XYZ file of N, CA, C and O in Angstrom:
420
model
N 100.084 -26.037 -65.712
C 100.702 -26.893 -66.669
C 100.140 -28.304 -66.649
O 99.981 -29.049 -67.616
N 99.846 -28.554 -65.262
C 99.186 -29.972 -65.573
C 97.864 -30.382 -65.985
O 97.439 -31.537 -65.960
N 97.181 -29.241 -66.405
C 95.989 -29.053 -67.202
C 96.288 -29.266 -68.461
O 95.623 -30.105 -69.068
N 97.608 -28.386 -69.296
C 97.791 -28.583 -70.273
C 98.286 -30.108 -70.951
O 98.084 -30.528 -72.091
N 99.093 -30.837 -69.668
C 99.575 -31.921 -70.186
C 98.492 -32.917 -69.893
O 98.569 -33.942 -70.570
N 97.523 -32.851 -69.058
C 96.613 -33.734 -69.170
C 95.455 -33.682 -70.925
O 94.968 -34.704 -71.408
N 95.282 -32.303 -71.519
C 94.418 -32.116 -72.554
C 95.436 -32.298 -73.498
O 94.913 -32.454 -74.602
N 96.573 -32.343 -73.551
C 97.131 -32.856 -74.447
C 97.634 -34.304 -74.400
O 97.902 -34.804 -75.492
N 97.846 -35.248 -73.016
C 97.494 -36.413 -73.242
C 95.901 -37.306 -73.532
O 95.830 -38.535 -73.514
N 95.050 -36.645 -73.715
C 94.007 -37.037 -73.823
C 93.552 -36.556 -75.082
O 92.441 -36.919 -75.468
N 94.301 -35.729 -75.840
C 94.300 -35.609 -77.448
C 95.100 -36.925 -77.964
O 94.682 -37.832 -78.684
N 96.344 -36.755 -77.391
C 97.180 -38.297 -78.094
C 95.891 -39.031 -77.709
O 95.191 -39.260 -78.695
N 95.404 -39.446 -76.594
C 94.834 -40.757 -76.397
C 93.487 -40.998 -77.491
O 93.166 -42.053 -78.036
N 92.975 -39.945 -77.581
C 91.618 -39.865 -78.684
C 91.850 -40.019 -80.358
O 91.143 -40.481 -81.253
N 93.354 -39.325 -80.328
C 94.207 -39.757 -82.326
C 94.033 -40.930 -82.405
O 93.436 -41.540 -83.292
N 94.980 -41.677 -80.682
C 95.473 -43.085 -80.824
C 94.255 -43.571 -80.925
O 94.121 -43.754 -82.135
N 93.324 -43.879 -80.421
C 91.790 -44.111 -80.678
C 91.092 -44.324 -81.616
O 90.420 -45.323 -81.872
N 91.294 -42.866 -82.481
C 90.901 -42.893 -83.984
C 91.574 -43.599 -85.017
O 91.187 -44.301 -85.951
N 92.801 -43.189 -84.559
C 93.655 -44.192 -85.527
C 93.529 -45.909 -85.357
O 93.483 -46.670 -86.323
N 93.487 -46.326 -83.975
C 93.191 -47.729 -83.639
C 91.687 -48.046 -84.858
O 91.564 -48.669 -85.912
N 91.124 -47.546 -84.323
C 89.128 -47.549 -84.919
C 89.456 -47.714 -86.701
O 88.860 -48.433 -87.503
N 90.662 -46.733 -86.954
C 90.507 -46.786 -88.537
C 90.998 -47.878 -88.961
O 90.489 -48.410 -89.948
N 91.992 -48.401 -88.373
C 93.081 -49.237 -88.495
C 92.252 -50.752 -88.726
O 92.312 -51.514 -89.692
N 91.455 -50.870 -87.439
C 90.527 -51.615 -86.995
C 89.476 -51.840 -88.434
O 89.304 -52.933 -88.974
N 88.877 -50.607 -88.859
C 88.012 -50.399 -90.221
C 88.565 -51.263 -90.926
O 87.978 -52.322 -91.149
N 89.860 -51.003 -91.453
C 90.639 -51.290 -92.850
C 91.107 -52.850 -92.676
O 91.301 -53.396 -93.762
N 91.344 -53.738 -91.442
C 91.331 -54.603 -91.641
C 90.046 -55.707 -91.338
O 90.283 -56.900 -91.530
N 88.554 -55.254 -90.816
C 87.812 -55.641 -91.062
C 87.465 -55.831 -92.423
O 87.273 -56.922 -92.961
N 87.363 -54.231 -93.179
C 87.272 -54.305 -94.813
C 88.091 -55.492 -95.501
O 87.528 -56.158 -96.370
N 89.671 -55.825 -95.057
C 90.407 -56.367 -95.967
C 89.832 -57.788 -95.579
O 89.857 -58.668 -96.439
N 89.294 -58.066 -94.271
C 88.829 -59.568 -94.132
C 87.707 -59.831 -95.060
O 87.512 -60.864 -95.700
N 87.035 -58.806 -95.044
C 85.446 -59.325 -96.398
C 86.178 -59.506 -97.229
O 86.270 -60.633 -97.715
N 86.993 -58.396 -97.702
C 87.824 -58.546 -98.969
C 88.269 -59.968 -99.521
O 88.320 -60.342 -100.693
N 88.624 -60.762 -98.179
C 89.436 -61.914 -98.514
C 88.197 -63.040 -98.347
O 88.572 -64.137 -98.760
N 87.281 -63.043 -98.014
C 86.004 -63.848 -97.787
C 85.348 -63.721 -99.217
O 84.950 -64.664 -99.902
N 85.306 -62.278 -99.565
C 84.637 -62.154 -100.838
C 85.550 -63.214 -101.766
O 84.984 -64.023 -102.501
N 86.952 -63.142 -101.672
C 87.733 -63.398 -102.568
C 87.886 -65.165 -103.098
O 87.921 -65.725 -104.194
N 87.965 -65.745 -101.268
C 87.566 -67.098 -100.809
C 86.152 -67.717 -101.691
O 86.185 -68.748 -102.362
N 84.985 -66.872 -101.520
C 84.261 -67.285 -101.875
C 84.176 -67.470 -103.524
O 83.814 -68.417 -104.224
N 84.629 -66.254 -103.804
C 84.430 -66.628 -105.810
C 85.487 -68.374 -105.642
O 85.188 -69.549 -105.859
N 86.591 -67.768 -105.222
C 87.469 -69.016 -105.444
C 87.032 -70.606 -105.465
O 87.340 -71.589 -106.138
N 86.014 -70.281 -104.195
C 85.088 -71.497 -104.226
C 84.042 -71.931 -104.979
O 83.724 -73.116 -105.078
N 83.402 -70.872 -105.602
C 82.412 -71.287 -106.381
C 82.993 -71.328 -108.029
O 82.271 -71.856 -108.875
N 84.585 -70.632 -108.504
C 85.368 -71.475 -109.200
C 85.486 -72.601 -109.169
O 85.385 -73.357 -110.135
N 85.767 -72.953 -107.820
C 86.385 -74.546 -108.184
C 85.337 -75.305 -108.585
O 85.531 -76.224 -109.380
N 83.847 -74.976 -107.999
C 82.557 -75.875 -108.023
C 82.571 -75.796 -109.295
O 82.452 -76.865 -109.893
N 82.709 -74.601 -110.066
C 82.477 -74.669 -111.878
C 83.160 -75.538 -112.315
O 82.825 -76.274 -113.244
N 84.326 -75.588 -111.650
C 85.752 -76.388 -112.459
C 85.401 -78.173 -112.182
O 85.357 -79.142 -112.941
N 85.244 -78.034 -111.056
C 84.803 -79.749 -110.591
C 83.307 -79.702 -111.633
O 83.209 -80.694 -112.355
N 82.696 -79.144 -111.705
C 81.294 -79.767 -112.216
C 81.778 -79.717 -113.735
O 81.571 -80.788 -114.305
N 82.238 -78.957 -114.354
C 82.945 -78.953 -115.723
C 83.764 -80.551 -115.704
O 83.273 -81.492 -116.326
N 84.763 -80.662 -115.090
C 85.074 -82.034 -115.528
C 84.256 -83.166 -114.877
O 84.646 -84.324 -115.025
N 83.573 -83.004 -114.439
C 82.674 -84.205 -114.580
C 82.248 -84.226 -115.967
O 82.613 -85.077 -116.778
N 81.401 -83.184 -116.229
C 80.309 -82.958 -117.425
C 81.699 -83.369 -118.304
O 81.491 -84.339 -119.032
N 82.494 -83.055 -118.348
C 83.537 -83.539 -119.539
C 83.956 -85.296 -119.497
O 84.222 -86.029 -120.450
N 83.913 -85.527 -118.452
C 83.975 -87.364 -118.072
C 83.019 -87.986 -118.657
O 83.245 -88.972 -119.360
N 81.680 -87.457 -118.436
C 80.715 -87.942 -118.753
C 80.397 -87.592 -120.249
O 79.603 -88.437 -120.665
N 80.681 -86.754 -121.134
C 80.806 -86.711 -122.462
C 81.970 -87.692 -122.764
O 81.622 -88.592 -123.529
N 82.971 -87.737 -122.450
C 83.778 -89.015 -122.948
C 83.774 -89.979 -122.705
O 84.470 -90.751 -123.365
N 83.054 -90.411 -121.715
C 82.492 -91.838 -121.651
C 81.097 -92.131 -123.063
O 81.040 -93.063 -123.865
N 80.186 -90.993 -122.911
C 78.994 -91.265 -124.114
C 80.057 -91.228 -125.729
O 79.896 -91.914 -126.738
N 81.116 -90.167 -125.451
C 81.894 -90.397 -126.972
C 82.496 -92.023 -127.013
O 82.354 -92.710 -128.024
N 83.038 -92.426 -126.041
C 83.531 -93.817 -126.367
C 82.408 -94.969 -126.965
O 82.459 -95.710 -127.946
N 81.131 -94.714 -125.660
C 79.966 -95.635 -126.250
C 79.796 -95.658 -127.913
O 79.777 -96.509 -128.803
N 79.671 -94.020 -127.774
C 79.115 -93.910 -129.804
C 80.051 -94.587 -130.216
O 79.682 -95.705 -130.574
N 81.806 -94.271 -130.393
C 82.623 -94.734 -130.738
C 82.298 -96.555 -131.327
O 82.005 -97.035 -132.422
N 82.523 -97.104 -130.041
C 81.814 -98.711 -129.750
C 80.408 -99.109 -130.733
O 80.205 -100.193 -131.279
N 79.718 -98.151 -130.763
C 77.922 -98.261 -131.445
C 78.972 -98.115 -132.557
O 79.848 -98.979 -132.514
N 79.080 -97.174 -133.584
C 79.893 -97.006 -134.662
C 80.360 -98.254 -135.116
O 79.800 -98.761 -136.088
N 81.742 -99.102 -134.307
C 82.136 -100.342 -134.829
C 81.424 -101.336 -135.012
O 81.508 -102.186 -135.899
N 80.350 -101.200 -133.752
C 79.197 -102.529 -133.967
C 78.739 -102.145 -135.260
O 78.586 -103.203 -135.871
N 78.485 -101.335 -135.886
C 77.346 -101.081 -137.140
C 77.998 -101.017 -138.108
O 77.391 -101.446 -139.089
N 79.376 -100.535 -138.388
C 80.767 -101.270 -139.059
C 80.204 -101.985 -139.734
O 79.735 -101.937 -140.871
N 80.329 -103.396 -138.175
C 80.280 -104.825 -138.698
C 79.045 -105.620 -139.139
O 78.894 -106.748 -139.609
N 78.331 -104.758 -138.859
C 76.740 -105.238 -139.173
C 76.429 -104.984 -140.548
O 75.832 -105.742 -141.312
N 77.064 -103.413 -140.884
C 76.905 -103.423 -142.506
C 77.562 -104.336 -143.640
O 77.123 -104.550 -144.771
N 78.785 -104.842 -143.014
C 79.898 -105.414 -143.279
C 78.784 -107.272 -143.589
O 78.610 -107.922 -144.620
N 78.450 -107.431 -142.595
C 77.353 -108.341 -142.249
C 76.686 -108.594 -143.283
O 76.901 -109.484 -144.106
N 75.504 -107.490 -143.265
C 74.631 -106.942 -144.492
C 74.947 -107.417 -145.846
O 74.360 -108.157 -146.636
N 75.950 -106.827 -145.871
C 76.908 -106.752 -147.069
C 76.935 -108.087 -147.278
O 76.393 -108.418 -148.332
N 77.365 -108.929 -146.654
C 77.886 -110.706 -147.204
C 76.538 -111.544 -147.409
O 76.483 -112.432 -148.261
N 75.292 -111.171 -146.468
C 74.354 -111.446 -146.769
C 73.316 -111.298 -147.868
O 72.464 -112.077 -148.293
N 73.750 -109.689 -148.292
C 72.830 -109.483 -149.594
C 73.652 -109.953 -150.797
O 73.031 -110.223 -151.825
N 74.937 -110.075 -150.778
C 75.729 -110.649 -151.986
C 75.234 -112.538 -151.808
O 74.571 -113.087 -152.689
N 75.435 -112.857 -151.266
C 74.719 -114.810 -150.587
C 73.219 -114.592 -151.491
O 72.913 -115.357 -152.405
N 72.553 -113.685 -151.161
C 70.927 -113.772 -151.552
C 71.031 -113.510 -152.918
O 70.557 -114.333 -153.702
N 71.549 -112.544 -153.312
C 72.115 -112.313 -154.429
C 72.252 -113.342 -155.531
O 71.587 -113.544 -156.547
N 73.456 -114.005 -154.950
C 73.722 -114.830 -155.508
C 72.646 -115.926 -155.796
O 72.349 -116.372 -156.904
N 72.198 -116.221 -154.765
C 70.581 -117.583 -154.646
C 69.683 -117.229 -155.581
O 69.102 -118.047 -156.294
N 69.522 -116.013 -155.628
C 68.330 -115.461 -156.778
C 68.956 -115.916 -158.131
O 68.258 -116.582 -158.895
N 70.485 -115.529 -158.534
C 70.557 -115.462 -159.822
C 70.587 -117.737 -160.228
O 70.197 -118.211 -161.295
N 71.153 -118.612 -159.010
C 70.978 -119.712 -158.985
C 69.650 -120.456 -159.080
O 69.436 -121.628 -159.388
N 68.688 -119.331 -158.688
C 67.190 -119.766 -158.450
C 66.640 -119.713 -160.287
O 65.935 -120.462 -160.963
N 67.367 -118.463 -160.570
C 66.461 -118.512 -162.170
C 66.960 -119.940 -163.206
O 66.372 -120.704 -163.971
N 68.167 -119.792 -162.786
C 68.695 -120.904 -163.167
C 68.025 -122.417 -163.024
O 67.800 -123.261 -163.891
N 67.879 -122.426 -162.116
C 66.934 -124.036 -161.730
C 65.771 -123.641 -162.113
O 65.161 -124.417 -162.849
N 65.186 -122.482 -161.781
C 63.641 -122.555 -162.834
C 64.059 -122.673 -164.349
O 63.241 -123.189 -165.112
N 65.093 -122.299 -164.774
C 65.225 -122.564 -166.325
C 65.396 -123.890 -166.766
O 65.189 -124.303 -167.907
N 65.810 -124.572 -165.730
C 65.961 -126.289 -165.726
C 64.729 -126.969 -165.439
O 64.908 -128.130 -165.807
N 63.780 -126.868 -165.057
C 62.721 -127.110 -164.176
C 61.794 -126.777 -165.686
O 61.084 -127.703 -166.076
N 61.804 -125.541 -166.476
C 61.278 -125.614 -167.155
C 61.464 -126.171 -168.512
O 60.537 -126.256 -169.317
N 62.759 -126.574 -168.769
C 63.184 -127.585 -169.827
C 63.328 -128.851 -169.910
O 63.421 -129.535 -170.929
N 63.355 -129.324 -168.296
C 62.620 -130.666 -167.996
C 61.010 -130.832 -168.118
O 60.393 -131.847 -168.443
N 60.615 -129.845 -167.848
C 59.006 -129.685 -168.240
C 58.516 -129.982 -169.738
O 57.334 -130.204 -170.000
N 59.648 -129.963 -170.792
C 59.267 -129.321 -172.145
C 58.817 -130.741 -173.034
O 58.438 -130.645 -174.201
């Protein structure tokens, strides 16, 4: 009998074994699992951080244009008062040549 209970404690001990080893498997697997998982997560966030930068930095160049835009507003605006002034000088200019030439006469 103590043959038998020794080959049958040394069956439990070889299950318990196998079962330890599998056990052992499945949470090695679940650690990549969670490394794999870690890692996308991380190279998410790098997308997400480099995305709002790239988005900071487009709304800073939208404000500039914004700013360029009003300057040129006022420049046309500018333009504008200047070519009506010249405008005006030209049609004053024919005028004094029309005087200029009837004092001539």
């Amino acid at each position: 009998m103590a043959s038998a209970s020794s080959t049958s404690a040394r069956s439990l001990f070889a299950e318990s074994k196998s079962r330890l080893a599998d056990r052992v498997q499945v949470n090695v697997n679940n650690i990549a699992s969670v490394a794999r998982q870690i890692s996308r997560g991380s190279r998410a966030s790098e997308a997400v951080v480099h995305s709002a930068k790239a988005f900071c930095q487009q709304e800073q160049a939208v404000a500039n244009s914004e700013d360029n835009l009003k300057k040129m507003t006022l420049a046309v605006a500018h333009l504008g008062y200047q070519y009506e002034a010249i405008n005006k000088n030209c049609m004053l200019l024919e005028d004094v040549k029309e005087q200029v030439r009837a004092m001539q006469r």
